[in-house]
Coordinates of C-alpha atoms in Angstrom, one line a residue:
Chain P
X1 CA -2.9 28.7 20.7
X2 CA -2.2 25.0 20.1
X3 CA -3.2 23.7 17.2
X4 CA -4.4 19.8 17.9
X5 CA -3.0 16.8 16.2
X6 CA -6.3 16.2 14.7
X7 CA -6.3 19.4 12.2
X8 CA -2.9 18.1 11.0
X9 CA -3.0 16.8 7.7
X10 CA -3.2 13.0 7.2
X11 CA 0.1 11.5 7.3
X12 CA 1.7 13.8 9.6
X13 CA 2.0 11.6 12.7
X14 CA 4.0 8.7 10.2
X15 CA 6.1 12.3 9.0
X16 CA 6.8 12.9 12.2
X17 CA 7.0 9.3 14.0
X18 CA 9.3 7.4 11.2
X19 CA 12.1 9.1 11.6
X20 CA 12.7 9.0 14.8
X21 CA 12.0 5.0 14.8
X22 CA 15.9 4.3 14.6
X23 CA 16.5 5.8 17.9
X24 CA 13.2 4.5 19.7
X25 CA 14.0 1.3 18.7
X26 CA 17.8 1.8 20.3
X27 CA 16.4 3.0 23.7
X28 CA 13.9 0.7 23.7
X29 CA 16.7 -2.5 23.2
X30 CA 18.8 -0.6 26.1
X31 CA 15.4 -0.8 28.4
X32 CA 14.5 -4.0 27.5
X33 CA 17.7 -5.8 26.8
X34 CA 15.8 -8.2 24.5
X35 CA 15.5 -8.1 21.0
X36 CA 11.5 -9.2 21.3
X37 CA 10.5 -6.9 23.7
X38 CA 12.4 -4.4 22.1
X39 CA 10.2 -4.9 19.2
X40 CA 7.3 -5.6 21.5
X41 CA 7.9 -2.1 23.1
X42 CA 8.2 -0.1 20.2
X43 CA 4.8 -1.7 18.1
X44 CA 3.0 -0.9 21.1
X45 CA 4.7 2.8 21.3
X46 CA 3.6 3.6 17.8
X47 CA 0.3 2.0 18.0
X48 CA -0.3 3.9 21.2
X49 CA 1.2 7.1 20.1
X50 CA -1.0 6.8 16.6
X51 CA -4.5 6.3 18.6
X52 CA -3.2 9.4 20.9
X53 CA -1.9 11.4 18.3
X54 CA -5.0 14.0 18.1
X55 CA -4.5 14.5 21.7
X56 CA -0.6 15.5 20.5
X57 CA -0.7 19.1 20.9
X58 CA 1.6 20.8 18.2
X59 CA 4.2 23.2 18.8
X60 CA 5.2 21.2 22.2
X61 CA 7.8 18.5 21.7
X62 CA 6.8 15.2 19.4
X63 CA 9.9 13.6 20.2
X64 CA 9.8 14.2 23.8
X65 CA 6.0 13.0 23.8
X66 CA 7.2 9.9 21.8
X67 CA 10.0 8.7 24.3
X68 CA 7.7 9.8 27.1
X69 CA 5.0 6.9 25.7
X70 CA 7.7 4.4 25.0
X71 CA 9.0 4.8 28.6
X72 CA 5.8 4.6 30.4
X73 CA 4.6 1.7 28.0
X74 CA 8.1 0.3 29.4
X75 CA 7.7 1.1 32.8
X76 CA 3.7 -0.7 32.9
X77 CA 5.0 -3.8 31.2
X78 CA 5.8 -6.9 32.6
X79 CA 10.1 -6.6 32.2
X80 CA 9.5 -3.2 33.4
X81 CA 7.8 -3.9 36.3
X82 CA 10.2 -6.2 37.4
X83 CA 13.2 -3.9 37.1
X84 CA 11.2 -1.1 38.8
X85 CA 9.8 -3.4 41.8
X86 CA 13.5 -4.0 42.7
X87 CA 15.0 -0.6 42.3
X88 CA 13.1 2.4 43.2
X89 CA 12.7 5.3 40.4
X90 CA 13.9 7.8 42.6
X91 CA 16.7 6.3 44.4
X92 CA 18.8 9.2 43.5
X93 CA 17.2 11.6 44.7
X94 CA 18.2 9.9 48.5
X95 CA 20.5 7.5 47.9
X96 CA 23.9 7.5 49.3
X97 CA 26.2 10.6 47.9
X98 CA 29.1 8.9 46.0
X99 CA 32.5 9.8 47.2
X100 CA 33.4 13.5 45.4
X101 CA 35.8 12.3 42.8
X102 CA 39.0 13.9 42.0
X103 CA 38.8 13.8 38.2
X104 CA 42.5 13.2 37.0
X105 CA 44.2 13.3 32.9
X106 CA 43.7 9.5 33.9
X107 CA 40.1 9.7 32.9
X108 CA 41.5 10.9 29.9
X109 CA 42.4 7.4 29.2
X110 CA 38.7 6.4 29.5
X111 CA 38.7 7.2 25.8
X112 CA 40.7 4.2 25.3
X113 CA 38.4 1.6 26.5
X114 CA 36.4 -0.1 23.9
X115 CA 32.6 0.1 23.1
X116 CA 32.3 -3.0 24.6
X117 CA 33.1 -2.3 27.8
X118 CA 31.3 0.9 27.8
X119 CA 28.1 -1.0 26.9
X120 CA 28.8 -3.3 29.2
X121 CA 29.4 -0.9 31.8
X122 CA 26.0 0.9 30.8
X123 CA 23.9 -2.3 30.9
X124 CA 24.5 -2.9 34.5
X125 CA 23.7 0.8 35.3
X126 CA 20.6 1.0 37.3
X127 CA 17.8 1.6 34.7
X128 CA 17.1 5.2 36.1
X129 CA 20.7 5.7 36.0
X130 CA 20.7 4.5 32.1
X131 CA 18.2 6.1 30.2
X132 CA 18.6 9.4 31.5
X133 CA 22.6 8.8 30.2
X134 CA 21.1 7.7 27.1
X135 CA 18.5 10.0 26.8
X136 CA 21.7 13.2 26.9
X137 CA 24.4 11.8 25.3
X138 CA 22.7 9.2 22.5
X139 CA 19.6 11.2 22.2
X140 CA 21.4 14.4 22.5
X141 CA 18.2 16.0 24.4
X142 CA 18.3 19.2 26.7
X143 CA 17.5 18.8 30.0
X144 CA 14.3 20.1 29.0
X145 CA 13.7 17.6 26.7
X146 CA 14.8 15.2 29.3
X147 CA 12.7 16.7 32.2
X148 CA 9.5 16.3 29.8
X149 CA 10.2 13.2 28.6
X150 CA 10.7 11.7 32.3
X151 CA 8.4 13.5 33.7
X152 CA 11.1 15.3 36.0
X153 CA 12.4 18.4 37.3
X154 CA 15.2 19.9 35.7
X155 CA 16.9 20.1 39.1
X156 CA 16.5 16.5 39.7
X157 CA 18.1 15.9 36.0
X158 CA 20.9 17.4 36.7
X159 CA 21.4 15.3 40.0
X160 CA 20.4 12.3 38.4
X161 CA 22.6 13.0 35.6
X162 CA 26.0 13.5 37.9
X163 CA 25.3 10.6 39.8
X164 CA 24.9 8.4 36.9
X165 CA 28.3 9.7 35.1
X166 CA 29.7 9.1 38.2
X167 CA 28.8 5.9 38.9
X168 CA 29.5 5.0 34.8
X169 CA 33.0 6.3 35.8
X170 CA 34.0 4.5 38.8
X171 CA 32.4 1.1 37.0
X172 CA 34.9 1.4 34.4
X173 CA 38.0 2.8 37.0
X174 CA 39.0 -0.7 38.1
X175 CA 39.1 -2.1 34.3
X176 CA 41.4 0.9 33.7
X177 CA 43.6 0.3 36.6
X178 CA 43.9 -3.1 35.7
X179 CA 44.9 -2.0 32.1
X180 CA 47.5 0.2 33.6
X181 CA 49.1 -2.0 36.2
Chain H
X1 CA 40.4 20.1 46.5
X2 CA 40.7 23.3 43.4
X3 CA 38.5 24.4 41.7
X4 CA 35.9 22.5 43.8
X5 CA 32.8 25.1 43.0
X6 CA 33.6 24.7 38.8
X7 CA 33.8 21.1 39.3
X8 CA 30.5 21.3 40.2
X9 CA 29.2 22.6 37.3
X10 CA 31.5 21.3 35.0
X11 CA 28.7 18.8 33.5
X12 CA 26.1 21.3 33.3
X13 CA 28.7 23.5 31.2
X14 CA 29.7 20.4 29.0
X15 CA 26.1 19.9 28.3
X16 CA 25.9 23.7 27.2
X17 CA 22.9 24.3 29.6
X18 CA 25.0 27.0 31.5
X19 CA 23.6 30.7 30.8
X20 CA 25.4 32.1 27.9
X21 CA 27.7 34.5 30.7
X22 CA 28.5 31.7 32.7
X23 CA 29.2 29.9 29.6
X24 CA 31.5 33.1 28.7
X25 CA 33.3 32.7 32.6
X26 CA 33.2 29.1 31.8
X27 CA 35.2 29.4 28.9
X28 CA 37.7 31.6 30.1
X29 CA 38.4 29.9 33.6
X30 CA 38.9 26.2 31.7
X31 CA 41.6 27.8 29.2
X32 CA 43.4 29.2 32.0
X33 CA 43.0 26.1 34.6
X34 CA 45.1 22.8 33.8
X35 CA 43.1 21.2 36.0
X36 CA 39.5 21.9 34.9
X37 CA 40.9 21.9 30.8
X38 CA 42.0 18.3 32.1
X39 CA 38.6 17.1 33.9
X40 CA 36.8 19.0 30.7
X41 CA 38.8 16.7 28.4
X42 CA 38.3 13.5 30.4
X43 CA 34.5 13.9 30.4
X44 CA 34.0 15.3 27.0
X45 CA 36.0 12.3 26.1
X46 CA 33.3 9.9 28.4
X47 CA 30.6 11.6 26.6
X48 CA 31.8 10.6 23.1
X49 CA 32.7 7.2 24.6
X50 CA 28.5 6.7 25.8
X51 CA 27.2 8.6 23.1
X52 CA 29.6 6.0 20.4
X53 CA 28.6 2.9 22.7
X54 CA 25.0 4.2 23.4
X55 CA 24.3 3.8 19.6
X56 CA 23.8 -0.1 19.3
X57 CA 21.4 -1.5 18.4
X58 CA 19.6 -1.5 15.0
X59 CA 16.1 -2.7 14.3
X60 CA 15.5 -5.1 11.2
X61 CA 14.3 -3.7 7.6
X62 CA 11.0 -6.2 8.0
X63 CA 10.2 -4.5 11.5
X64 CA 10.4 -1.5 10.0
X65 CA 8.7 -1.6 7.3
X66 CA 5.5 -3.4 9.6
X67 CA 5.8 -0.5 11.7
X68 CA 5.6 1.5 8.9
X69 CA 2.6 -0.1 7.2
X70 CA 0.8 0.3 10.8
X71 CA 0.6 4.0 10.7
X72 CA 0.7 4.6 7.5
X73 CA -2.8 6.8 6.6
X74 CA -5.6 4.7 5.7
X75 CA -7.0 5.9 2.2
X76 CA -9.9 7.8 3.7
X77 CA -13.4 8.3 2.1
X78 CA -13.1 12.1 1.1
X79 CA -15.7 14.3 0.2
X80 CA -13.7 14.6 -3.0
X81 CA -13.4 10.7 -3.4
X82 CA -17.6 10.5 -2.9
X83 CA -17.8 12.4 -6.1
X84 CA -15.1 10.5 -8.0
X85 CA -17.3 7.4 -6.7
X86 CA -20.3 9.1 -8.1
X87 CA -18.8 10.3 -11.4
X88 CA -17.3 6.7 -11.9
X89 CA -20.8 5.2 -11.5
X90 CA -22.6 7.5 -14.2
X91 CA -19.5 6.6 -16.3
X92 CA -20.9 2.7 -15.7
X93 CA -24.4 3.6 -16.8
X94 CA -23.9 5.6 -19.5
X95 CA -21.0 3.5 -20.9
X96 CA -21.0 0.6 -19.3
X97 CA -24.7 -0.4 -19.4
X98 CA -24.7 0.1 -23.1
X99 CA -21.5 -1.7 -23.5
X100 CA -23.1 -4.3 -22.0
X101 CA -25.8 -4.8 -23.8
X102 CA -23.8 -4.0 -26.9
X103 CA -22.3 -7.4 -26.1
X104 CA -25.4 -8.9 -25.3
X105 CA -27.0 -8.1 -28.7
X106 CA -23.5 -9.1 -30.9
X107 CA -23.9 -12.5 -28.7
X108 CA -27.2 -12.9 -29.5
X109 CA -26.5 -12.2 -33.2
X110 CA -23.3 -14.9 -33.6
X111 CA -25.9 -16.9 -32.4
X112 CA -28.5 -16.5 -34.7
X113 CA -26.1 -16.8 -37.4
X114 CA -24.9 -19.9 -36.3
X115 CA -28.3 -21.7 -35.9
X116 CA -28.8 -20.3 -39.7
X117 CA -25.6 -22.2 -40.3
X118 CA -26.6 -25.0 -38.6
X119 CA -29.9 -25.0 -40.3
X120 CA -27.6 -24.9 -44.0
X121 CA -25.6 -28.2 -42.9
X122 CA -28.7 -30.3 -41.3
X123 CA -30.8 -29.7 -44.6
X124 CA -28.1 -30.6 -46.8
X125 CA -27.2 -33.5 -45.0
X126 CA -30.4 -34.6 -45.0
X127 CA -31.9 -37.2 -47.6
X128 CA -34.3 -34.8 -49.1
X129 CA -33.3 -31.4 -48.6
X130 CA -36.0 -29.7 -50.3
X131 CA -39.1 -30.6 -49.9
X132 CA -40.3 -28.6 -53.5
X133 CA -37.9 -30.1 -56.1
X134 CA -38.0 -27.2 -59.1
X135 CA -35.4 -25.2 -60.8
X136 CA -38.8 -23.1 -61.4
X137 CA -39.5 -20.0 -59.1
X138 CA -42.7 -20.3 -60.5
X139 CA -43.4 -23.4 -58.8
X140 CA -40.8 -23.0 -55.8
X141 CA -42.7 -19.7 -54.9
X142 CA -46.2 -20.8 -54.9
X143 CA -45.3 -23.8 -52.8
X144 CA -45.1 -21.6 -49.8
X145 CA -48.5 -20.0 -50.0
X146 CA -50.1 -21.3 -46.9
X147 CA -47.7 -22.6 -45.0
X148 CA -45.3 -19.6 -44.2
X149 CA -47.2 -16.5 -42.8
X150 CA -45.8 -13.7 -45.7
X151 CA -44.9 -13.6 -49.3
X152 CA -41.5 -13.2 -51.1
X153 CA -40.4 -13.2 -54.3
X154 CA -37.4 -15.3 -56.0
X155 CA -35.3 -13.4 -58.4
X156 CA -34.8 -14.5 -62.2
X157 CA -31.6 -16.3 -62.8
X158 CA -31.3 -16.9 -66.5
X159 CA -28.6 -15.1 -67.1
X160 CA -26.8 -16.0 -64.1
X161 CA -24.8 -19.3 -63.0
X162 CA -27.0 -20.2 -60.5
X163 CA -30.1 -22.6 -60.0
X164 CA -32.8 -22.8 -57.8
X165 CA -33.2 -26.7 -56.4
X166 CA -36.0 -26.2 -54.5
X167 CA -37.3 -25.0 -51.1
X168 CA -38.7 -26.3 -48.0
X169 CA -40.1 -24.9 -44.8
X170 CA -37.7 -23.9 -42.1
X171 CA -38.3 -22.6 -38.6
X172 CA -35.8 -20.4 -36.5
X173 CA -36.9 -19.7 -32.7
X174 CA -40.7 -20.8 -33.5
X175 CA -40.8 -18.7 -36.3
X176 CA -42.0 -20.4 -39.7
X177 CA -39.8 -19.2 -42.6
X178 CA -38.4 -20.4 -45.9
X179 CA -35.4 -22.6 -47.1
X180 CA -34.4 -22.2 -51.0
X181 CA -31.3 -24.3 -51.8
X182 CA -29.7 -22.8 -54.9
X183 CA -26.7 -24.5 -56.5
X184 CA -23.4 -22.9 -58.3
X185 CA -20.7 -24.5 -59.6
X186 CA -21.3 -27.7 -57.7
X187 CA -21.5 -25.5 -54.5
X188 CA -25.1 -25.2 -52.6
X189 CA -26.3 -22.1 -51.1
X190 CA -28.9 -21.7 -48.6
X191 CA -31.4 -18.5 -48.6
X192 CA -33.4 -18.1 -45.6
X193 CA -35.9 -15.9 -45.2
X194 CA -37.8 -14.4 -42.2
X195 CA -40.5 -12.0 -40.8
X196 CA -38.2 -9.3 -39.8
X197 CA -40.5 -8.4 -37.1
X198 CA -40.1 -12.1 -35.7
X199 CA -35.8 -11.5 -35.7
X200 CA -36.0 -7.9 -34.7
X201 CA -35.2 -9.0 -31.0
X202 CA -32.3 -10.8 -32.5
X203 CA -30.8 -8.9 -35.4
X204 CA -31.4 -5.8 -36.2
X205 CA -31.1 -3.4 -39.9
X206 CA -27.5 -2.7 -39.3
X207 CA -26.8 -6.4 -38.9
X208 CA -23.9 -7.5 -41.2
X209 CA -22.4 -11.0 -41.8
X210 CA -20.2 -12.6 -39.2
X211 CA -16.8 -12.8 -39.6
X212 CA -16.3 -16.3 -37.6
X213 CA -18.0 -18.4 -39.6
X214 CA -17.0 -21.3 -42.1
X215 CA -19.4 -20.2 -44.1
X216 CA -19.5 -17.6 -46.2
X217 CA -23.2 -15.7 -44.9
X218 CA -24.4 -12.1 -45.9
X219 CA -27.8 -11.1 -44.4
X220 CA -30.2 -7.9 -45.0
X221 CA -33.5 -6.8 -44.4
X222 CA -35.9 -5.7 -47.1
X223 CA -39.8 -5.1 -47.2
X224 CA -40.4 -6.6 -44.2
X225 CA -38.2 -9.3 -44.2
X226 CA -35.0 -10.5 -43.2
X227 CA -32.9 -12.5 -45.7
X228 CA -29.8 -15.0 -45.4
X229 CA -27.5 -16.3 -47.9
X230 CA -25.4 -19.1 -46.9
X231 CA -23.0 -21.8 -48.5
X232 CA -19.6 -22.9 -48.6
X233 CA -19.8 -21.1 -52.1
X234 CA -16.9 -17.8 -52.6
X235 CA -17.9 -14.6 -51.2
X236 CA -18.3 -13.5 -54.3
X237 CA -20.9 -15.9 -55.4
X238 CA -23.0 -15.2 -51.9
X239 CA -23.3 -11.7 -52.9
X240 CA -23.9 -12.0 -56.6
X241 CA -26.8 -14.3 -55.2
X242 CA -27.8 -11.5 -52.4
X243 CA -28.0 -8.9 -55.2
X244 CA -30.5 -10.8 -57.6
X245 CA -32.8 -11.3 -54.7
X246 CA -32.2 -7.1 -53.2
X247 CA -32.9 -6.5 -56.9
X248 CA -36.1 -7.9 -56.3

């Protein structure tokens, strides 16, 4: 039986919502890519999340439910239309299969470029291709976790997921050959 | 290509969303496999590379704390906090209302005992103060009869240091009363006296002598009436003259 938000004691939704506002704030900066709307994004997450919070059923996943609001607030607004209107949300799921890389000990040497260029390399990733990175390496979420919060498959997070490591890892191959040669 | 159908799942296994057997075959087929130890180091090493990168960006303190002060829980009207609210206003009327008029009534009194004070200053200032000159109560005290609605009578002061100077009429809120101007030591003292029933709105029984006054005052009721010494005169003078006219 689910117990509903509303039979929680007062002050559990800011218990529950506060700590994760580090790492909400983070995603939402990596969706946005602006400080304001980063801000923007979140404010309206929290606010949203607050008013819906007796409709939060307890026991299923409160971080899940709060990334889920932040992306969709994302996703309606007016940055996130724009990036959605150019590239479709499932594009994976039928876009073209990358080349079958032969992962080498060179990769190894990925560990040697600097945050920088990993950032910059995850910037310019597509933005389906980004948050679900973010979502499993930053966020550390299962693909449970990730399937709720994008309102996926697990199958298709799994594909999604390979195709976005690969495509991180051949953005940042022809910085490390240059560093080689 | 080797190893082609690990590859595959090398990801999934890095992620530890393998089965726990597969995880088990995993395990053992990496350890024994250069080139799938290799690949599992590379992208082990990617992941910490995202996962260092990934973490970036840091919202301010102020945002925070507005966030914070957004969803923080409104203080809510409980059923508990309706009966604090209902014990705190019986508090106000049993305390508070007779608090209040606890102040009312001291105000009131200060000033009563100012305008007697005022009344003690105007008179002497005045070119004729009394308006019966006799160091005789026997004259003073018949002077009144008539023209102040009760009787009183003036104490014998032959063996004391004071004398009587005379008395005139007075009036304090409306109410006719009598002024005797009694002299000690080259100090004049004023004694008032009233219907008690007219100053009972103002003063009542308990009433004691103020303590901001430049004067020195002590006031008392008795049969009826309600008396005031006044006068620049020591405290202990005021009261000798307050006790020859309680002895009454």
């Amino acid at each position: 039986m689910w117990m509903r938000g509303e039979s929680l004691q007062s002050g559990s939704f800011e218990e529950l919502a506060m700590p994760l506002f580090d790492q909400l704030y983070n995603f939402a900066h990596w969706l946005t890519q602006n400080r304001d709307e980063s801000e923007d994004l979140v404010q309206e997450t929290y606010a949203k999340a607050l008013k819906g919070f007796s409709s939060f059923q307890l026991g299923t996943n409160f971080r899940a439910w709060m990334y889920r609001i932040l992306r969709n607030t994302f996703l309606t607004s007016r940055s996130g239309l724009r990036v959605t209107s150019t590239v479709p949300l499932d594009s994976d799921e039928h876009g073209l299969e990358l080349a079958v890389e032969n992962e080498t000990p060179e990769t190894i040497l990925m560990s040697r470029f600097d945050s920088h260029q990993v950032q910059t390399a995850i910037e310019n990733l597509p933005l389906h291709y980004r948050e679900i990175l973010l979502l499993c390496e930053v966020e550390e979420m299962s693909y449970h976790e990730i399937a709720e919060t994008l309102s996926i498959p697990i199958g298709t997070v799994m594909s999604r997921l390979s195709r976005a490591r690969k495509t991180l890892r051949a953005a940042l191959r022809p910085q490390f050959q240059q560093k080689t040669n | 290509m080797v190893c082609e159908s690990w590859k595959e799942k090398l990801d999934t296994y890095l992620d530890g969303e393998l089965s726990e057997s597969e995880m088990r075959t995993f395990d053992a087929h990496v350890r024994s496999c250069p080139s799938c130890s290799a690949d599992a180091l590379a992208r082990t090493q990617m992941k910490r590379a995202v996962q260092i990168a990934g973490k970036r960006f840091t919202p301010s303190p102020d945002f925070r704390k507005r966030v914070q002060q957004s969803v923080a829980p409104k203080p809510r009207r409980s059923f508990k906090f309706g009966w604090a609210l209902a014990a705190a206003f019986v508090v106000i009327l049993v305390i508070g209302l007779p608090a209040l008029n606890y102040l009312r009534t001291q105000s009131a009194r200060n000033h009563v005992f100012s305008e007697i004070a005022d009344l003690h200053v105007t008179t002497l200032a005045s070119s004729s103060p009394v308006d019966v000159v006799s160091t005789d109560r026997h004259t003073v005290k018949p002077w009144f009869q008539g023209r102040i609605p009760f009787a009183f009578n003036l104490p014998e002061l032959q063996s004391s240091e004071f004398t009587l100077l005379g008395g005139s009429m007075t009036y304090l809120d409306q109410t006719p009363g009598a002024h005797l101007i009694y002299d000690v030591r080259k100090h004049h003292i004023s004694v008032f006296i009233f219907p008690e029933a007219a100053m009972r709105a103002r003063l009542d029984e308990n009433s004691v002598s103020p303590k901001r006054l430049p004067f020195n005052l002590e006031t008392w009721s008795q049969g009826g009436l309600r008396y005031f010494v006044v006068g620049d005169a020591n405290a202990a003078d005021i009261d000798s003259l307050a006790r020859l006219f309680k002895s009454q």
